[in-house]
Amino acid sequence: MVRRVEPPDGGWGWIVVLSAFFQSALVFGVLKSFGVFFLEFMAAFEEPAARVSWITSIGIAVQQFGSPVGSALSTRFGPRPVVMAGGILAALGMMLASFATSLTHLYLSIGLISGSGWALTFTPTLACLSRYFSRRRSLATGLALTGIGLSSFAFAPFFQWLITYYAWRGALLLVAALSLHLLACGALLRPLRLAEDPSVGGPMAQLTSLLHHGPFLRYTTALTLVNAGYFIPYVHLVAHTQDLGWDPLPSAFLLSLVAVADLLGRVFSGWLGDICPGPVARQLALWSFLTGMALALLPVAQEPFILMALVVVYGFTAGALTPVAFSVLPELVGIGRIYSGLGLLQLVESTGGLLGAPLSGYLRDLTGSYTASFVVAGAFLLSGSLILLTLPGFFSCFFLPSATEQNSGRKSLEAKVSLQSAEYKEGIPEAQEP
């Protein structure tokens, strides 16, 4: 393990960004593109769509609820072996699914086994990335998460091509082989030991501190509300436009617009987050507010051009809030608690994502349209943005310090780091490569 006083803000960290890019593609790119297998499963097992849809739902639930396990293991053993083990489980689940004889078999193989593998890969990788960056953390996170958008474009037609030539069983075997590349992603994770690590304790001590940490609990509540409304357009936008009389193909095209705008928003937000002064939570509140407004206004748009414009705004702002959401956490709990903090955050906020879509569907059944669904989804994001206003230091430092103050602050920081380095080296041996 490499030992340092503070995050290097680059160096091997860019290799970790590359690892996170491919890891996010191999986890969420596969999940978002897995719908091409649905019709095959329905025909093969003669089951309704509702039961088949549980395959992906179980996988997502296991990935999110299992995140604290991946975090705790990474705190104890480092992210490299944990992510590599997750890659083996993800591939094993897909391989066993290719021999499925019932939906229960698919629930256990893809949902439980592959879902457990995904739980061991995503959170440890992002936490490791956060430890390598401080000033450029938002940009690094934004670049890493672009893998989700790009893979969503590529994997859906690629999986369909595999099904055409190799049938669904052969396609699942090849997806299993693709998932094995998560081992390479894990091997690239070089753990760091930072100065504050000895003071944060083990996984249970960190968890206890986090459960008594007021700002962390408020932040978790805010992101849970954001998560409750965030995914509604992915679930119901196409159905909403078809209620308006759109043809299926133009309706589906709107999701492509969302994906492109989402990709651009992630990169822009990451860049902006690193050059703007002040707490990153301020930018997260802004992007969450704009996303909520775009969602709430969607039912008002009746003209195709206006609706397309709102969809682009939603995609851009929804993509923009993602990298800064992960960048706020180290500022709240400290980089030494990032593994436990990120795992606990994903566990709690997953309830919003799981309950948001069913609530939206219930409102559609109750009212006969998606107007209430989108308005309530927007209200969730607006409520989350308001809670973010209560985070420490949110309203401080609205203006750039003068050049004299910047120079004074820089000298003070350099002196502090030098002192920390000297004290740190007295108690820790020379840095060693892993």
Short mmCIF file of C-alpha atoms in Angstrom, two decimals:
data_model
loop_
_atom_site.label_atom_id
_atom_site.label_comp_id
_atom_site.label_asym_id
_atom_site.label_seq_id
_atom_site.Cartn_x
_atom_site.Cartn_y
_atom_site.Cartn_z
CA MET A 1 0.00 0.00 0.00
CA VAL A 2 1.34 3.44 -0.96
CA ARG A 3 1.57 5.79 2.02
CA ARG A 4 1.03 9.52 1.60
CA VAL A 5 0.04 12.51 3.70
CA GLU A 6 -2.60 13.87 1.31
CA PRO A 7 -4.29 12.87 -1.97
CA PRO A 8 -1.86 13.22 -4.92
CA ASP A 9 -4.54 14.86 -7.14
CA GLY A 10 -3.33 12.96 -10.19
CA GLY A 11 -0.53 10.53 -10.93
CA TRP A 12 -1.79 6.97 -10.66
CA GLY A 13 -5.17 8.47 -9.86
CA TRP A 14 -5.82 8.90 -13.59
CA ILE A 15 -5.36 5.15 -14.02
CA VAL A 16 -7.95 4.70 -11.28
CA VAL A 17 -10.25 7.01 -13.27
CA LEU A 18 -9.75 4.74 -16.30
CA SER A 19 -10.53 1.70 -14.15
CA ALA A 20 -13.68 3.38 -12.80
CA PHE A 21 -14.75 4.30 -16.35
CA PHE A 22 -14.71 0.68 -17.52
CA GLN A 23 -16.08 -0.61 -14.21
CA SER A 24 -19.11 1.69 -14.37
CA ALA A 25 -19.67 0.62 -17.98
CA LEU A 26 -19.49 -3.09 -17.09
CA VAL A 27 -21.93 -2.69 -14.19
CA PHE A 28 -24.52 -0.06 -15.08
CA GLY A 29 -24.05 -0.32 -18.84
CA VAL A 30 -25.00 -3.98 -18.60
CA LEU A 31 -27.93 -3.21 -16.27
CA LYS A 32 -29.33 -0.46 -18.50
CA SER A 33 -29.01 -2.62 -21.63
CA PHE A 34 -30.34 -5.85 -20.18
CA GLY A 35 -33.82 -5.12 -21.44
CA VAL A 36 -32.94 -6.71 -24.79
CA PHE A 37 -33.08 -10.10 -23.03
CA PHE A 38 -36.62 -9.58 -21.67
CA LEU A 39 -38.56 -10.79 -24.68
CA GLU A 40 -36.24 -13.80 -24.96
CA PHE A 41 -36.90 -14.74 -21.32
CA MET A 42 -40.66 -14.22 -21.70
CA ALA A 43 -40.75 -16.51 -24.75
CA ALA A 44 -38.42 -19.14 -23.29
CA PHE A 45 -40.20 -19.51 -19.92
CA GLU A 46 -43.69 -18.37 -20.97
CA GLU A 47 -43.87 -15.85 -18.14
CA PRO A 48 -45.47 -12.36 -18.02
CA ALA A 49 -43.41 -9.20 -18.24
CA ALA A 50 -44.03 -8.31 -14.59
CA ARG A 51 -42.31 -11.47 -13.35
CA VAL A 52 -39.44 -11.19 -15.84
CA SER A 53 -38.79 -7.58 -14.82
CA TRP A 54 -37.88 -8.78 -11.31
CA ILE A 55 -34.56 -10.13 -12.65
CA THR A 56 -33.07 -6.67 -13.10
CA SER A 57 -34.88 -5.25 -10.06
CA ILE A 58 -33.35 -7.87 -7.78
CA GLY A 59 -29.91 -7.22 -9.27
CA ILE A 60 -30.19 -3.46 -8.65
CA ALA A 61 -31.52 -3.97 -5.12
CA VAL A 62 -28.73 -6.40 -4.20
CA GLN A 63 -26.12 -4.04 -5.70
CA GLN A 64 -27.32 -1.11 -3.64
CA PHE A 65 -28.16 -2.89 -0.39
CA GLY A 66 -24.88 -4.81 -0.53
CA SER A 67 -22.74 -1.69 -0.93
CA PRO A 68 -21.91 -1.43 2.81
CA VAL A 69 -20.48 -4.95 2.66
CA GLY A 70 -18.16 -3.95 -0.18
CA SER A 71 -17.21 -0.82 1.74
CA ALA A 72 -16.43 -2.71 4.96
CA LEU A 73 -14.34 -5.30 3.13
CA SER A 74 -12.44 -2.56 1.29
CA THR A 75 -11.70 -0.79 4.56
CA ARG A 76 -10.26 -4.03 5.94
CA PHE A 77 -8.51 -5.51 2.89
CA GLY A 78 -8.25 -2.66 0.39
CA PRO A 79 -10.31 -2.18 -2.78
CA ARG A 80 -8.21 -4.32 -5.14
CA PRO A 81 -9.09 -7.85 -3.91
CA VAL A 82 -12.69 -6.85 -3.19
CA VAL A 83 -13.35 -5.53 -6.71
CA MET A 84 -11.62 -8.53 -8.29
CA ALA A 85 -13.79 -10.88 -6.23
CA GLY A 86 -16.82 -8.90 -7.35
CA GLY A 87 -15.80 -9.38 -10.98
CA ILE A 88 -15.68 -13.14 -10.48
CA LEU A 89 -19.17 -13.16 -8.92
CA ALA A 90 -20.62 -10.94 -11.67
CA ALA A 91 -19.27 -13.25 -14.37
CA LEU A 92 -20.27 -16.41 -12.47
CA GLY A 93 -23.86 -15.22 -12.17
CA MET A 94 -24.11 -14.58 -15.92
CA MET A 95 -22.54 -17.93 -16.74
CA LEU A 96 -24.95 -19.84 -14.47
CA ALA A 97 -27.86 -17.88 -15.99
CA SER A 98 -27.04 -19.32 -19.41
CA PHE A 99 -28.11 -22.75 -18.06
CA ALA A 100 -31.37 -21.45 -16.54
CA THR A 101 -34.47 -23.65 -16.64
CA SER A 102 -36.80 -21.25 -14.77
CA LEU A 103 -37.16 -17.63 -13.71
CA THR A 104 -36.19 -18.59 -10.17
CA HIS A 105 -32.87 -19.76 -11.58
CA LEU A 106 -32.41 -16.30 -13.17
CA TYR A 107 -33.43 -14.53 -9.96
CA LEU A 108 -30.68 -16.37 -8.08
CA SER A 109 -27.97 -16.25 -10.75
CA ILE A 110 -28.29 -12.76 -12.25
CA GLY A 111 -30.19 -11.09 -9.41
CA LEU A 112 -28.39 -12.50 -6.38
CA ILE A 113 -24.94 -13.67 -7.56
CA SER A 114 -24.21 -11.04 -10.22
CA GLY A 115 -25.89 -8.40 -8.05
CA SER A 116 -23.53 -9.31 -5.20
CA GLY A 117 -20.60 -8.96 -7.58
CA TRP A 118 -21.76 -5.51 -8.65
CA ALA A 119 -22.08 -4.53 -4.97
CA LEU A 120 -18.40 -5.38 -4.46
CA THR A 121 -17.21 -3.34 -7.45
CA PHE A 122 -18.97 0.02 -7.81
CA THR A 123 -18.69 1.57 -4.33
CA PRO A 124 -15.08 0.51 -3.58
CA THR A 125 -13.92 1.79 -6.97
CA LEU A 126 -15.50 5.22 -6.57
CA ALA A 127 -14.25 5.47 -2.99
CA CYS A 128 -10.71 4.62 -4.12
CA LEU A 129 -10.96 7.29 -6.83
CA SER A 130 -12.06 9.90 -4.27
CA ARG A 131 -8.98 9.20 -2.16
CA TYR A 132 -6.67 10.01 -5.08
CA PHE A 133 -8.17 13.45 -5.74
CA SER A 134 -8.95 16.59 -3.80
CA ARG A 135 -8.96 19.69 -6.02
CA ARG A 136 -9.86 17.72 -9.17
CA ARG A 137 -12.25 15.25 -7.54
CA SER A 138 -15.39 16.43 -9.35
CA LEU A 139 -13.74 16.29 -12.77
CA ALA A 140 -12.26 12.85 -12.11
CA THR A 141 -15.63 11.51 -10.93
CA GLY A 142 -17.44 13.03 -13.90
CA LEU A 143 -15.02 11.45 -16.39
CA ALA A 144 -15.29 8.07 -14.67
CA LEU A 145 -19.08 8.07 -14.78
CA THR A 146 -19.24 8.86 -18.49
CA GLY A 147 -18.65 5.14 -18.95
CA ILE A 148 -22.31 4.57 -18.04
CA GLY A 149 -23.64 6.76 -20.84
CA LEU A 150 -21.30 5.51 -23.54
CA SER A 151 -21.83 1.85 -22.70
CA SER A 152 -25.61 2.32 -22.68
CA PHE A 153 -25.36 3.32 -26.34
CA ALA A 154 -23.04 0.48 -27.29
CA PHE A 155 -24.26 -2.49 -25.28
CA ALA A 156 -27.95 -2.57 -26.29
CA PRO A 157 -27.31 -3.13 -30.02
CA PHE A 158 -24.30 -5.31 -29.22
CA PHE A 159 -26.34 -7.60 -26.96
CA GLN A 160 -29.08 -7.78 -29.58
CA TRP A 161 -26.49 -8.83 -32.16
CA LEU A 162 -25.20 -11.52 -29.79
CA ILE A 163 -28.74 -12.86 -29.28
CA THR A 164 -29.31 -12.94 -33.04
CA TYR A 165 -26.24 -15.03 -33.74
CA TYR A 166 -25.78 -17.07 -30.54
CA ALA A 167 -29.29 -17.14 -28.97
CA TRP A 168 -29.84 -15.85 -25.45
CA ARG A 169 -27.88 -18.62 -23.73
CA GLY A 170 -24.79 -18.06 -25.83
CA ALA A 171 -25.17 -14.29 -25.45
CA LEU A 172 -25.20 -14.63 -21.64
CA LEU A 173 -21.99 -16.66 -21.78
CA LEU A 174 -20.34 -13.88 -23.76
CA VAL A 175 -21.66 -11.26 -21.34
CA ALA A 176 -20.08 -13.36 -18.57
CA ALA A 177 -16.76 -13.21 -20.43
CA LEU A 178 -17.18 -9.45 -20.77
CA SER A 179 -17.83 -9.16 -17.03
CA LEU A 180 -14.51 -10.88 -16.30
CA HIS A 181 -12.83 -7.65 -17.38
CA LEU A 182 -13.86 -6.32 -13.96
CA LEU A 183 -10.86 -8.27 -12.64
CA ALA A 184 -8.56 -6.07 -14.70
CA CYS A 185 -10.37 -2.99 -13.40
CA GLY A 186 -9.82 -4.17 -9.84
CA ALA A 187 -6.15 -4.97 -10.46
CA LEU A 188 -5.54 -1.33 -11.44
CA LEU A 189 -6.71 -0.03 -8.05
CA ARG A 190 -3.63 0.87 -6.08
CA PRO A 191 -4.70 1.66 -2.48
CA LEU A 192 -3.44 4.73 -0.63
CA ARG A 193 -2.92 5.21 3.06
CA LEU A 194 -3.57 8.83 3.98
CA ALA A 195 -2.65 10.79 7.07
CA GLU A 196 -6.10 10.74 8.67
CA ASP A 197 -6.67 7.00 8.23
CA PRO A 198 -5.33 5.89 11.66
CA SER A 199 -7.70 8.31 13.43
CA VAL A 200 -10.98 7.05 11.92
CA GLY A 201 -10.91 3.50 13.32
CA GLY A 202 -12.30 0.30 11.83
CA PRO A 203 -15.52 -0.22 9.86
CA MET A 204 -17.79 -0.50 12.94
CA ALA A 205 -16.28 2.59 14.57
CA GLN A 206 -16.77 4.54 11.35
CA LEU A 207 -20.34 3.34 11.00
CA THR A 208 -21.14 4.40 14.58
CA SER A 209 -19.65 7.85 13.97
CA LEU A 210 -21.63 8.26 10.71
CA LEU A 211 -24.94 7.34 12.37
CA HIS A 212 -24.36 10.21 14.84
CA HIS A 213 -23.11 12.62 12.18
CA GLY A 214 -25.85 15.24 11.65
CA PRO A 215 -24.64 16.70 8.32
CA PHE A 216 -24.14 13.20 6.86
CA LEU A 217 -27.65 12.16 7.90
CA ARG A 218 -29.17 15.30 6.37
CA TYR A 219 -27.16 14.75 3.19
CA THR A 220 -28.33 11.14 3.00
CA THR A 221 -31.94 12.28 3.42
CA ALA A 222 -31.51 14.83 0.63
CA LEU A 223 -30.08 12.28 -1.80
CA THR A 224 -32.80 9.78 -0.93
CA LEU A 225 -35.40 12.35 -1.96
CA VAL A 226 -33.44 13.17 -5.11
CA ASN A 227 -33.22 9.47 -5.94
CA ALA A 228 -36.99 9.07 -5.56
CA GLY A 229 -37.64 11.40 -8.50
CA TYR A 230 -34.44 11.07 -10.50
CA PHE A 231 -35.30 7.92 -12.50
CA ILE A 232 -38.97 8.64 -13.27
CA PRO A 233 -38.41 9.81 -16.89
CA TYR A 234 -36.45 6.64 -17.66
CA VAL A 235 -39.48 4.61 -16.57
CA HIS A 236 -42.47 6.67 -17.74
CA LEU A 237 -41.35 9.27 -20.29
CA VAL A 238 -42.05 7.04 -23.30
CA ALA A 239 -45.49 6.07 -21.96
CA HIS A 240 -46.26 9.76 -21.27
CA THR A 241 -45.48 10.81 -24.85
CA GLN A 242 -47.54 7.95 -26.23
CA ASP A 243 -50.45 9.20 -24.13
CA LEU A 244 -49.95 12.48 -25.99
CA GLY A 245 -50.30 10.67 -29.30
CA TRP A 246 -46.62 10.27 -30.24
CA ASP A 247 -45.51 7.29 -32.30
CA PRO A 248 -43.28 4.71 -30.49
CA LEU A 249 -40.10 5.52 -32.44
CA PRO A 250 -40.05 9.29 -31.70
CA SER A 251 -40.95 8.51 -28.10
CA ALA A 252 -37.96 6.19 -27.76
CA PHE A 253 -35.76 8.83 -29.41
CA LEU A 254 -36.38 11.10 -26.43
CA LEU A 255 -34.43 8.67 -24.22
CA SER A 256 -31.51 8.96 -26.64
CA LEU A 257 -31.65 12.74 -26.21
CA VAL A 258 -31.62 12.27 -22.43
CA ALA A 259 -28.56 9.99 -22.68
CA VAL A 260 -26.58 12.46 -24.83
CA ALA A 261 -27.46 15.42 -22.60
CA ASP A 262 -26.65 13.33 -19.50
CA LEU A 263 -23.18 12.54 -20.86
CA LEU A 264 -22.43 16.19 -21.60
CA GLY A 265 -23.77 17.25 -18.21
CA ARG A 266 -21.48 14.88 -16.31
CA VAL A 267 -18.34 16.21 -18.00
CA PHE A 268 -19.36 19.86 -17.70
CA SER A 269 -20.34 19.53 -14.05
CA GLY A 270 -17.07 17.77 -13.21
CA TRP A 271 -15.09 20.57 -14.84
CA LEU A 272 -17.18 23.30 -13.23
CA GLY A 273 -17.00 21.70 -9.81
CA ASP A 274 -13.20 21.93 -9.80
CA ILE A 275 -12.88 25.56 -10.88
CA CYS A 276 -15.67 27.17 -8.83
CA PRO A 277 -14.92 28.31 -5.28
CA GLY A 278 -16.95 27.34 -2.26
CA PRO A 279 -18.58 24.08 -1.14
CA VAL A 280 -19.49 21.57 -3.85
CA ALA A 281 -22.84 21.10 -2.09
CA ARG A 282 -23.87 24.49 -3.45
CA GLN A 283 -23.55 23.22 -7.03
CA LEU A 284 -25.36 19.99 -6.14
CA ALA A 285 -28.27 22.03 -4.77
CA LEU A 286 -28.39 24.06 -7.98
CA TRP A 287 -28.38 21.02 -10.29
CA SER A 288 -30.97 19.24 -8.12
CA PHE A 289 -33.23 22.31 -8.18
CA LEU A 290 -32.98 22.66 -11.98
CA THR A 291 -33.64 18.94 -12.47
CA GLY A 292 -36.70 19.14 -10.24
CA MET A 293 -38.05 22.15 -12.13
CA ALA A 294 -37.56 20.41 -15.48
CA LEU A 295 -39.43 17.34 -14.22
CA ALA A 296 -42.31 19.35 -12.78
CA LEU A 297 -42.73 21.27 -16.05
CA LEU A 298 -42.71 18.22 -18.32
CA PRO A 299 -46.50 17.67 -18.19
CA VAL A 300 -47.08 21.33 -19.13
CA ALA A 301 -45.22 20.93 -22.44
CA GLN A 302 -47.67 19.92 -25.16
CA GLU A 303 -45.71 21.04 -28.22
CA PRO A 304 -43.06 18.51 -29.37
CA PHE A 305 -40.29 21.12 -29.58
CA ILE A 306 -40.90 22.41 -26.05
CA LEU A 307 -41.07 18.88 -24.67
CA MET A 308 -37.78 17.97 -26.39
CA ALA A 309 -36.15 21.09 -24.95
CA LEU A 310 -37.29 20.20 -21.42
CA VAL A 311 -36.06 16.62 -21.90
CA VAL A 312 -32.63 17.92 -22.90
CA VAL A 313 -32.57 20.22 -19.84
CA TYR A 314 -33.54 17.30 -17.62
CA GLY A 315 -30.85 15.04 -19.09
CA PHE A 316 -28.13 17.68 -18.77
CA THR A 317 -28.94 18.70 -15.20
CA ALA A 318 -29.57 15.11 -14.05
CA GLY A 319 -26.19 14.11 -15.45
CA ALA A 320 -24.55 17.17 -13.91
CA LEU A 321 -25.69 16.40 -10.36
CA THR A 322 -24.18 12.89 -10.34
CA PRO A 323 -20.42 13.65 -10.10
CA VAL A 324 -20.86 16.46 -7.56
CA ALA A 325 -23.10 14.21 -5.45
CA PHE A 326 -20.15 11.87 -4.95
CA SER A 327 -17.74 14.79 -4.46
CA VAL A 328 -19.69 16.31 -1.55
CA LEU A 329 -19.32 13.23 0.65
CA PRO A 330 -15.55 13.50 1.36
CA GLU A 331 -16.06 17.13 2.39
CA LEU A 332 -18.66 16.03 4.94
CA VAL A 333 -17.18 12.91 6.52
CA GLY A 334 -13.48 13.16 5.61
CA ILE A 335 -11.58 11.11 3.10
CA GLY A 336 -10.67 8.52 5.75
CA ARG A 337 -14.35 7.51 6.10
CA ILE A 338 -15.16 7.54 2.39
CA TYR A 339 -15.55 3.74 2.04
CA SER A 340 -18.04 3.42 4.90
CA GLY A 341 -19.75 6.71 4.08
CA LEU A 342 -20.35 5.87 0.44
CA GLY A 343 -21.57 2.37 1.25
CA LEU A 344 -24.05 3.58 3.88
CA LEU A 345 -25.20 6.40 1.59
CA GLN A 346 -25.97 3.99 -1.26
CA LEU A 347 -27.80 1.65 1.10
CA VAL A 348 -30.15 4.37 2.36
CA GLU A 349 -30.68 6.29 -0.88
CA SER A 350 -31.60 3.08 -2.72
CA THR A 351 -34.97 3.16 -0.93
CA GLY A 352 -35.83 6.32 -2.85
CA GLY A 353 -34.94 4.74 -6.17
CA LEU A 354 -36.89 1.57 -5.42
CA LEU A 355 -40.05 3.33 -4.20
CA GLY A 356 -40.12 6.26 -6.63
CA ALA A 357 -41.16 4.34 -9.76
CA PRO A 358 -43.98 2.34 -8.09
CA LEU A 359 -45.35 5.55 -6.55
CA SER A 360 -45.25 7.21 -9.96
CA GLY A 361 -47.14 4.28 -11.49
CA TYR A 362 -49.71 4.38 -8.70
CA LEU A 363 -50.36 8.06 -9.35
CA ARG A 364 -50.81 7.29 -13.05
CA ASP A 365 -53.39 4.62 -12.25
CA LEU A 366 -55.14 6.93 -9.78
CA THR A 367 -55.34 10.03 -11.99
CA GLY A 368 -55.31 8.58 -15.51
CA SER A 369 -52.29 10.63 -16.63
CA TYR A 370 -48.61 11.13 -15.79
CA THR A 371 -49.04 14.78 -14.78
CA ALA A 372 -49.09 14.07 -11.04
CA SER A 373 -46.25 11.54 -11.45
CA PHE A 374 -43.85 14.10 -12.92
CA VAL A 375 -44.94 16.90 -10.59
CA VAL A 376 -44.37 14.72 -7.52
CA ALA A 377 -41.03 13.53 -8.92
CA GLY A 378 -39.97 17.15 -9.35
CA ALA A 379 -41.14 17.95 -5.82
CA PHE A 380 -38.89 15.20 -4.45
CA LEU A 381 -35.84 16.80 -6.10
CA LEU A 382 -36.82 20.30 -5.01
CA SER A 383 -37.22 19.06 -1.41
CA GLY A 384 -33.80 17.42 -1.55
CA SER A 385 -32.21 20.63 -2.83
CA LEU A 386 -33.72 22.56 0.09
CA ILE A 387 -32.27 20.12 2.64
CA LEU A 388 -28.84 20.65 1.08
CA LEU A 389 -29.06 24.29 2.16
CA THR A 390 -28.60 23.14 5.78
CA LEU A 391 -25.16 21.59 5.20
CA PRO A 392 -22.21 23.24 7.00
CA GLY A 393 -20.64 26.19 5.20
CA PHE A 394 -23.26 26.27 2.45
CA PHE A 395 -23.69 30.07 2.58
CA SER A 396 -20.06 30.92 3.33
CA CYS A 397 -17.36 32.13 0.91
CA PHE A 398 -19.63 33.34 -1.86
CA PHE A 399 -16.84 35.53 -3.20
CA LEU A 400 -13.29 34.72 -4.22
CA PRO A 401 -10.64 35.76 -1.68
CA SER A 402 -8.25 38.49 -2.67
CA ALA A 403 -4.85 37.65 -4.11
CA THR A 404 -3.20 38.52 -0.79
CA GLU A 405 -5.55 36.23 1.11
CA GLN A 406 -5.00 33.44 -1.41
CA ASN A 407 -1.21 33.73 -1.09
CA SER A 408 -1.41 33.82 2.70
CA GLY A 409 -3.68 30.81 2.78
CA ARG A 410 -1.43 28.88 0.42
CA LYS A 411 1.65 29.51 2.56
CA SER A 412 -0.25 28.46 5.68
CA LEU A 413 -1.40 25.27 3.98
CA GLU A 414 2.12 24.45 2.76
CA ALA A 415 3.50 24.93 6.25
CA LYS A 416 0.78 22.73 7.72
CA VAL A 417 1.41 19.97 5.18
CA SER A 418 5.15 20.10 5.81
CA LEU A 419 4.57 19.75 9.56
CA GLN A 420 2.13 16.87 9.03
CA SER A 421 4.59 15.16 6.75
CA ALA A 422 7.38 15.39 9.29
CA GLU A 423 5.18 14.08 12.10
CA TYR A 424 3.76 11.34 9.89
CA LYS A 425 7.17 10.01 8.83
CA GLU A 426 8.29 9.69 12.45
CA GLY A 427 5.72 6.98 13.06
CA ILE A 428 5.44 5.29 9.65
CA PRO A 429 8.11 3.49 7.63
CA GLU A 430 9.20 4.57 4.18
CA ALA A 431 6.57 4.43 1.40
CA GLN A 432 6.34 1.06 -0.24
CA GLU A 433 4.82 0.13 -3.55
CA PRO A 434 2.14 -2.57 -3.38
#
